[in-house]
Amino acid sequence: DTIPAVADTLPNKAIDTSLKTYQKVDTLNVKISKDSLDGPVAYTATDSMVLDMTTKKITLYNAASTKYQDLDLQAYKIEMDQSTQIVVATYSRDSAGKQVGKPHFVQGESNMDADSIVYNFKSQKGLTKSTFTQQGEMYVYGERIKKVNLTDFYAFSGRFTTCNLDTPHFAFRTKKMKLVNKKLAVTGPVHP
């Protein structure tokens, strides 16, 4: 009923540091397409994925998610066009007419919720409709928001406030606005 002790089979010698490692270079000459992206795109969906080979479009349905570099996009439906690198994300409605799977976009310090998002992976520019975002302690809504780079956004028919409700108690409304992420907002005439 006793287990005999087994001796350690690894030799107790010092590691030989004179060994050198070499890196082997792959010699395959594969041409990479000019319209390819800089990194892989990871995508998932709980319902289905439809790949249309003729148009080179991938459509993800129901709790779809797309990740590319520092970008994370989630929505009910995401359509990726491989030839143009444009992604379109939209919501759906359930049987009661309530919105399901509203698009949510995160890139770096930018965090947005919108009714629809059109984003170009290559140029990293995008256009959103009916968008809510938070810039520091300020909550911003824009009927249309255009993302021109990582930190700069332009909003049309927007409002900004420090109240975090969907329909805020108070807000400042403006026709046009430029936002620099967590730094400043520049507007035209403002109406409380």
Tab-separated table of C-alpha atoms in Angstrom:
chain	number	residue	atom	x	y	z
A	1	ASP	CA	0.000	0.000	0.000
A	2	THR	CA	2.973	2.327	-0.130
A	3	ILE	CA	4.199	4.131	-3.204
A	4	PRO	CA	7.935	3.886	-3.735
A	5	ALA	CA	9.813	7.179	-4.191
A	6	VAL	CA	10.887	7.808	-7.797
A	7	ALA	CA	14.157	9.579	-8.401
A	8	ASP	CA	14.194	12.730	-10.545
A	9	THR	CA	15.275	11.814	-14.069
A	10	LEU	CA	16.475	15.263	-15.098
A	11	PRO	CA	20.219	15.751	-14.775
A	12	ASN	CA	21.256	18.457	-12.372
A	13	LYS	CA	23.811	20.113	-14.670
A	14	ALA	CA	24.294	23.772	-15.538
A	15	ILE	CA	22.657	24.926	-18.787
A	16	ASP	CA	25.077	25.129	-21.712
A	17	THR	CA	25.128	28.813	-22.793
A	18	SER	CA	27.298	28.188	-25.825
A	19	LEU	CA	24.288	26.982	-27.822
A	20	LYS	CA	23.065	29.527	-30.359
A	21	THR	CA	19.614	29.813	-31.947
A	22	TYR	CA	19.007	30.777	-35.544
A	23	GLN	CA	15.884	32.232	-37.091
A	24	LYS	CA	14.804	30.646	-40.342
A	25	VAL	CA	13.281	33.033	-42.884
A	26	ASP	CA	10.325	31.807	-44.924
A	27	THR	CA	11.156	31.942	-48.607
A	28	LEU	CA	7.660	31.746	-50.075
A	29	ASN	CA	7.041	34.536	-52.562
A	30	VAL	CA	3.367	35.256	-51.981
A	31	LYS	CA	2.025	38.448	-53.479
A	32	ILE	CA	-0.123	40.395	-51.056
A	33	SER	CA	-3.071	42.243	-52.509
A	34	LYS	CA	-2.819	46.053	-52.536
A	35	ASP	CA	-6.242	46.332	-50.907
A	36	SER	CA	-5.433	43.985	-47.991
A	37	LEU	CA	-5.538	45.210	-44.395
A	38	ASP	CA	-2.593	45.568	-42.013
A	39	GLY	CA	-3.845	42.879	-39.632
A	40	PRO	CA	-6.422	40.149	-39.213
A	41	VAL	CA	-10.110	40.870	-38.657
A	42	ALA	CA	-11.752	38.653	-36.020
A	43	TYR	CA	-15.529	38.345	-36.266
A	44	THR	CA	-18.282	36.333	-34.589
A	45	ALA	CA	-22.078	36.084	-34.635
A	46	THR	CA	-24.535	34.020	-32.594
A	47	ASP	CA	-27.015	33.426	-35.425
A	48	SER	CA	-25.333	33.103	-38.786
A	49	MET	CA	-22.707	34.360	-41.168
A	50	VAL	CA	-23.382	34.739	-44.884
A	51	LEU	CA	-20.467	34.979	-47.323
A	52	ASP	CA	-21.308	36.224	-50.814
A	53	MET	CA	-18.355	35.291	-53.017
A	54	THR	CA	-19.460	37.341	-56.038
A	55	THR	CA	-19.668	40.659	-54.151
A	56	LYS	CA	-16.986	39.740	-51.538
A	57	LYS	CA	-19.303	40.663	-48.663
A	58	ILE	CA	-19.597	38.981	-45.267
A	59	THR	CA	-22.803	39.555	-43.300
A	60	LEU	CA	-23.037	38.659	-39.599
A	61	TYR	CA	-26.411	38.353	-37.854
A	62	ASN	CA	-27.515	38.579	-34.207
A	63	ALA	CA	-24.999	39.737	-31.603
A	64	ALA	CA	-22.329	40.256	-34.226
A	65	SER	CA	-18.862	41.390	-33.220
A	66	THR	CA	-15.881	42.563	-35.271
A	67	LYS	CA	-12.401	43.236	-33.924
A	68	TYR	CA	-9.575	44.803	-35.932
A	69	GLN	CA	-6.410	46.128	-34.247
A	70	ASP	CA	-7.692	48.508	-31.508
A	71	LEU	CA	-11.233	48.677	-32.945
A	72	ASP	CA	-14.150	46.749	-31.444
A	73	LEU	CA	-17.571	46.937	-33.138
A	74	GLN	CA	-20.714	45.175	-31.906
A	75	ALA	CA	-24.212	45.255	-33.417
A	76	TYR	CA	-27.181	43.116	-34.410
A	77	LYS	CA	-26.066	43.060	-38.063
A	78	ILE	CA	-22.595	43.804	-39.423
A	79	GLU	CA	-21.810	43.761	-43.126
A	80	MET	CA	-18.162	43.812	-44.237
A	81	ASP	CA	-17.232	44.550	-47.840
A	82	GLN	CA	-13.820	42.968	-48.433
A	83	SER	CA	-13.081	44.854	-51.640
A	84	THR	CA	-13.632	48.350	-50.169
A	85	GLN	CA	-12.878	47.535	-46.458
A	86	ILE	CA	-16.119	49.259	-45.459
A	87	VAL	CA	-18.136	47.955	-42.519
A	88	VAL	CA	-21.819	48.797	-42.002
A	89	ALA	CA	-23.403	48.074	-38.602
A	90	THR	CA	-27.135	48.379	-37.871
A	91	TYR	CA	-29.715	47.345	-35.276
A	92	SER	CA	-32.922	45.344	-35.658
A	93	ARG	CA	-36.354	45.426	-34.045
A	94	ASP	CA	-37.951	42.660	-32.023
A	95	SER	CA	-41.613	41.588	-32.218
A	96	ALA	CA	-42.617	44.438	-29.869
A	97	GLY	CA	-40.862	47.023	-32.057
A	98	LYS	CA	-38.028	47.630	-29.567
A	99	GLN	CA	-34.489	48.182	-30.876
A	100	VAL	CA	-32.229	45.145	-30.496
A	101	GLY	CA	-28.466	45.104	-30.960
A	102	LYS	CA	-27.796	48.827	-31.276
A	103	PRO	CA	-24.280	49.321	-32.732
A	104	HIS	CA	-21.516	50.000	-30.203
A	105	PHE	CA	-18.124	51.246	-31.426
A	106	VAL	CA	-14.904	51.376	-29.367
A	107	GLN	CA	-11.548	52.535	-30.722
A	108	GLY	CA	-8.823	53.780	-28.438
A	109	GLU	CA	-10.510	56.270	-26.109
A	110	SER	CA	-13.531	56.739	-28.410
A	111	ASN	CA	-16.724	55.032	-27.296
A	112	MET	CA	-19.977	55.468	-29.303
A	113	ASP	CA	-23.520	54.091	-29.425
A	114	ALA	CA	-25.386	54.777	-32.679
A	115	ASP	CA	-28.330	53.707	-34.829
A	116	SER	CA	-26.009	52.963	-37.751
A	117	ILE	CA	-22.253	53.020	-38.280
A	118	VAL	CA	-20.368	53.082	-41.575
A	119	TYR	CA	-16.613	52.689	-41.069
A	120	ASN	CA	-13.660	52.304	-43.439
A	121	PHE	CA	-10.913	50.028	-42.045
A	122	LYS	CA	-8.279	51.391	-44.440
A	123	SER	CA	-8.745	55.156	-43.912
A	124	GLN	CA	-10.131	54.754	-40.349
A	125	LYS	CA	-12.865	57.277	-41.111
A	126	GLY	CA	-16.522	56.752	-40.371
A	127	LEU	CA	-20.028	58.159	-40.378
A	128	THR	CA	-22.630	57.470	-37.690
A	129	LYS	CA	-26.293	58.375	-37.309
A	130	SER	CA	-28.121	59.221	-34.078
A	131	THR	CA	-24.981	58.841	-31.991
A	132	PHE	CA	-24.303	59.122	-28.246
A	133	THR	CA	-20.730	59.449	-27.014
A	134	GLN	CA	-18.958	60.572	-23.891
A	135	GLN	CA	-16.026	62.969	-24.128
A	136	GLY	CA	-14.511	63.319	-20.654
A	137	GLU	CA	-17.370	64.476	-18.381
A	138	MET	CA	-19.432	65.756	-21.311
A	139	TYR	CA	-22.153	63.665	-22.990
A	140	VAL	CA	-22.566	64.412	-26.687
A	141	TYR	CA	-25.373	63.506	-29.057
A	142	GLY	CA	-25.170	64.078	-32.777
A	143	GLU	CA	-27.753	63.437	-35.476
A	144	ARG	CA	-24.763	62.628	-37.692
A	145	ILE	CA	-21.167	62.344	-36.525
A	146	LYS	CA	-18.223	62.067	-38.873
A	147	LYS	CA	-14.985	60.573	-37.565
A	148	VAL	CA	-12.013	61.979	-39.478
A	149	ASN	CA	-9.157	60.499	-37.387
A	150	LEU	CA	-8.550	58.960	-33.956
A	151	THR	CA	-9.275	62.151	-32.019
A	152	ASP	CA	-11.319	64.498	-34.251
A	153	PHE	CA	-15.074	64.283	-34.862
A	154	TYR	CA	-17.576	66.572	-36.552
A	155	ALA	CA	-21.204	66.551	-35.420
A	156	PHE	CA	-24.289	67.881	-37.204
A	157	SER	CA	-27.395	68.893	-35.234
A	158	GLY	CA	-25.934	68.020	-31.868
A	159	ARG	CA	-26.325	68.639	-28.185
A	160	PHE	CA	-23.915	68.389	-25.290
A	161	THR	CA	-24.566	68.170	-21.578
A	162	THR	CA	-23.243	66.797	-18.295
A	163	CYS	CA	-26.546	64.974	-17.636
A	164	ASN	CA	-26.196	61.271	-18.482
A	165	LEU	CA	-29.883	60.533	-19.231
A	166	ASP	CA	-31.107	59.617	-22.736
A	167	THR	CA	-33.329	62.694	-22.635
A	168	PRO	CA	-31.252	65.077	-20.483
A	169	HIS	CA	-32.766	67.626	-18.088
A	170	PHE	CA	-30.693	70.332	-19.769
A	171	ALA	CA	-28.441	70.556	-22.815
A	172	PHE	CA	-26.798	73.008	-25.159
A	173	ARG	CA	-27.885	72.558	-28.778
A	174	THR	CA	-25.912	73.494	-31.848
A	175	LYS	CA	-26.155	72.993	-35.591
A	176	LYS	CA	-22.455	72.165	-36.097
A	177	MET	CA	-19.760	71.046	-33.683
A	178	LYS	CA	-16.141	69.853	-33.779
A	179	LEU	CA	-14.934	67.559	-31.019
A	180	VAL	CA	-11.335	66.823	-30.118
A	181	ASN	CA	-11.427	63.730	-27.917
A	182	LYS	CA	-11.265	64.631	-24.197
A	183	LYS	CA	-9.892	68.096	-24.960
A	184	LEU	CA	-12.402	70.559	-26.403
A	185	ALA	CA	-15.578	71.164	-28.366
A	186	VAL	CA	-15.884	74.008	-30.890
A	187	THR	CA	-19.369	75.045	-32.020
A	188	GLY	CA	-21.282	77.649	-33.910
A	189	PRO	CA	-24.178	79.420	-32.154
A	190	VAL	CA	-25.369	77.508	-29.083
A	191	HIS	CA	-28.897	77.445	-27.699
A	192	PRO	CA	-29.726	76.155	-24.203
